[in-house]
Short mmCIF file of C-alpha atoms in Angstrom, two decimals:
data_model
loop_
_atom_site.label_atom_id
_atom_site.label_comp_id
_atom_site.label_asym_id
_atom_site.label_seq_id
_atom_site.Cartn_x
_atom_site.Cartn_y
_atom_site.Cartn_z
CA MET G 211 -5.59 -16.47 1.22
CA THR G 212 -5.49 -12.84 0.15
CA ASP G 213 -2.64 -11.96 -2.20
CA VAL G 214 -0.02 -9.32 -1.43
CA ILE G 215 -1.70 -6.64 -3.57
CA ALA G 216 -5.03 -7.03 -1.76
CA GLN G 217 -3.13 -6.88 1.56
CA ARG G 218 -1.42 -3.63 0.51
CA VAL G 219 -4.76 -2.12 -0.51
CA ALA G 220 -6.27 -3.09 2.84
CA ALA G 221 -3.32 -1.49 4.66
CA ALA G 222 -3.67 1.66 2.54
CA ARG G 223 -7.36 1.89 3.47
CA ARG G 224 -6.41 1.64 7.16
CA GLY G 225 -3.74 4.31 6.75
CA SER G 226 -1.02 1.88 7.80
CA ASN G 227 0.91 1.50 4.54
CA PRO G 228 3.95 3.84 4.51
CA SER G 229 4.47 3.22 0.79
CA VAL G 230 1.34 5.18 -0.14
CA ILE G 231 1.97 8.26 -2.24
CA GLY G 232 -1.71 9.04 -2.62
CA ARG G 233 -5.26 7.90 -3.24
CA MET G 234 -6.09 8.09 -6.92
CA LYS G 235 -9.70 7.97 -8.10
CA SER G 236 -9.23 4.32 -9.18
CA GLY G 237 -6.95 3.07 -6.44
CA TRP G 238 -3.71 3.67 -4.57
CA LEU G 239 -0.41 4.99 -5.88
CA MET G 240 2.53 3.49 -4.01
CA ILE G 241 6.26 3.73 -4.29
CA GLY G 242 7.79 0.38 -5.19
CA GLU G 243 9.16 -1.58 -2.25
CA THR G 244 12.51 -1.50 -4.01
CA GLN G 245 13.88 1.05 -6.43
CA PRO G 246 15.58 -0.72 -9.36
CA LEU G 247 15.09 2.59 -11.18
CA PRO G 248 14.45 5.81 -9.22
CA GLY G 249 10.76 6.60 -9.04
CA TYR G 250 9.42 3.10 -9.66
CA CYS G 251 5.78 3.04 -8.55
CA GLN G 252 2.72 0.83 -8.58
CA LEU G 253 -0.95 1.69 -9.04
CA LEU G 254 -3.21 -0.74 -7.14
CA ALA G 255 -6.90 -0.90 -8.06
CA ASP G 256 -9.43 -0.24 -5.30
CA PRO G 257 -11.81 -1.96 -5.21
CA VAL G 258 -9.56 -4.96 -5.79
CA VAL G 259 -10.41 -6.86 -8.98
CA PRO G 260 -8.47 -9.66 -10.72
CA THR G 261 -7.71 -7.88 -14.04
CA ILE G 262 -8.36 -4.76 -16.09
CA ASN G 263 -11.01 -6.79 -17.92
CA ASP G 264 -13.00 -6.98 -14.70
CA LEU G 265 -13.43 -3.21 -14.77
CA HIS G 266 -16.09 -1.77 -17.03
CA GLY G 267 -17.08 1.60 -18.40
CA GLU G 268 -16.01 4.57 -16.29
CA ALA G 269 -14.08 2.42 -13.79
CA ARG G 270 -11.86 1.02 -16.56
CA ALA G 271 -11.39 4.44 -18.16
CA GLN G 272 -10.52 5.96 -14.77
CA TYR G 273 -7.87 3.31 -14.03
CA LEU G 274 -6.23 3.92 -17.40
CA ALA G 275 -6.43 7.70 -16.93
CA ASP G 276 -4.85 7.40 -13.48
CA MET G 277 -2.02 5.30 -14.96
CA ALA G 278 -1.30 8.02 -17.51
CA ALA G 279 -1.50 10.76 -14.85
CA VAL G 280 1.12 8.93 -12.78
CA GLY G 281 3.30 8.71 -15.89
CA ASP G 282 2.92 12.47 -16.46
CA ALA G 283 3.92 13.11 -12.86
CA LEU G 284 6.93 10.80 -13.12
CA LEU G 285 8.12 12.54 -16.28
CA ALA G 286 7.86 15.91 -14.53
CA VAL G 287 9.34 14.87 -11.19
CA THR G 288 12.14 12.47 -12.22
CA GLY G 289 13.37 13.78 -15.55
CA ALA G 290 12.74 10.37 -17.13
CA VAL G 291 12.65 10.20 -20.93
CA ARG G 292 9.73 7.74 -21.09
CA ILE G 293 7.52 5.62 -18.87
CA ASN G 294 6.91 1.87 -19.05
CA TYR G 295 3.57 0.49 -17.87
CA GLU G 296 3.41 -3.19 -16.96
CA THR G 297 0.12 -4.83 -15.95
CA TRP G 298 0.57 -8.57 -15.60
CA CYS G 299 -1.46 -9.80 -12.60
CA ASN G 300 0.20 -13.22 -12.88
CA LEU G 301 1.92 -13.73 -9.53
CA ALA G 302 -0.47 -11.55 -7.53
CA PRO G 303 -3.85 -11.89 -9.28
CA SER G 304 -5.19 -8.48 -8.26
CA LEU G 305 -5.11 -5.58 -10.70
CA HIS G 306 -1.99 -3.49 -10.31
CA THR G 307 0.33 -1.75 -12.73
CA HIS G 308 4.08 -1.28 -12.41
CA ILE G 309 4.88 2.24 -13.59
CA VAL G 310 8.57 2.50 -14.36
CA PRO G 311 10.47 5.66 -15.34
CA ARG G 312 13.19 5.04 -17.92
CA TYR G 313 16.25 7.26 -18.17
CA ALA G 314 18.66 8.43 -20.86
CA SER G 315 21.50 7.43 -18.51
CA GLU G 316 20.59 3.72 -18.56
CA ASP G 317 22.98 1.17 -20.03
CA PRO G 318 22.03 0.87 -23.73
CA GLU G 319 21.78 -2.92 -23.34
CA LYS G 320 19.07 -2.43 -20.71
CA ALA G 321 17.36 0.70 -21.98
CA THR G 322 15.33 -0.97 -24.72
CA ARG G 323 14.23 -4.02 -22.76
CA PRO G 324 11.48 -4.39 -20.13
CA ALA G 325 12.83 -3.26 -16.77
CA GLY G 326 11.55 -6.42 -15.07
CA THR G 327 13.78 -8.54 -17.30
CA VAL G 328 17.02 -6.59 -16.96
CA TYR G 329 16.95 -5.20 -13.41
CA ASP G 330 16.99 -7.30 -10.25
CA TYR G 331 14.08 -5.89 -8.28
CA ASP G 332 14.79 -8.14 -5.28
CA ALA G 333 18.38 -6.89 -5.00
CA ALA G 334 17.54 -3.23 -5.63
CA ARG G 335 17.72 -0.60 -2.93
CA PRO G 336 14.70 -0.78 -0.60
CA SER G 337 12.54 2.32 -0.69
CA SER G 338 12.39 4.36 2.50
CA LEU G 339 10.79 7.56 3.70
CA GLU G 340 14.26 8.87 4.50
CA GLN G 341 15.58 8.42 0.96
CA ASP G 342 12.35 8.71 -1.02
CA GLY G 343 10.20 11.08 1.03
CA ALA G 344 11.04 14.12 -1.10
CA PHE G 345 10.17 12.19 -4.27
CA MET G 346 6.88 11.02 -2.76
CA GLU G 347 5.98 14.56 -1.72
CA ALA G 348 6.86 15.92 -5.17
CA MET G 349 4.56 13.31 -6.73
CA ARG G 350 1.76 14.28 -4.32
CA ARG G 351 2.17 17.98 -5.14
CA PHE G 352 2.15 17.35 -8.90
CA LEU G 353 -0.85 15.03 -8.79
CA PHE G 354 -2.79 17.11 -6.27
CA LEU G 355 -2.32 20.26 -8.34
CA ALA G 356 -3.54 18.31 -11.36
CA GLN G 357 -6.43 17.07 -9.16
CA ASP G 358 -5.62 13.43 -9.97
CA VAL G 359 -4.93 12.45 -6.38
CA ILE G 360 -7.33 12.74 -3.47
CA ASN G 361 -5.89 14.79 -0.62
CA LEU G 362 -5.19 12.36 2.22
#
């Protein structure tokens, strides 16, 4: 059975995934299904591979460059003070990275710990075009102007 990341990539290719912010050179940038912190995104590798170690040469460098470009965009668009990058591939064994903006306004007890350990992602507000459309468009504009996202 195909894992959820591979399913999301397939839907993005078909143009039927409303979470897509844009097509990066190495994969798909998507808004997180929930928003434990505003602006939480994921970068999904395309083609789908199990881990970063399955990418080589330019493909590996491009994935890492795309991750950093998303972080730059998040810093500019959200006003975050730093970005956390989490690439685990444990539950869904297809390469994807959680890209999480961190804010000065966070509770100090949470601010220095990994977001996935201190925020309940399942209970967080679901993302929606209505609430997050302006954020998604701002990310597209920033990344398109930087030529890091392919115009869809």
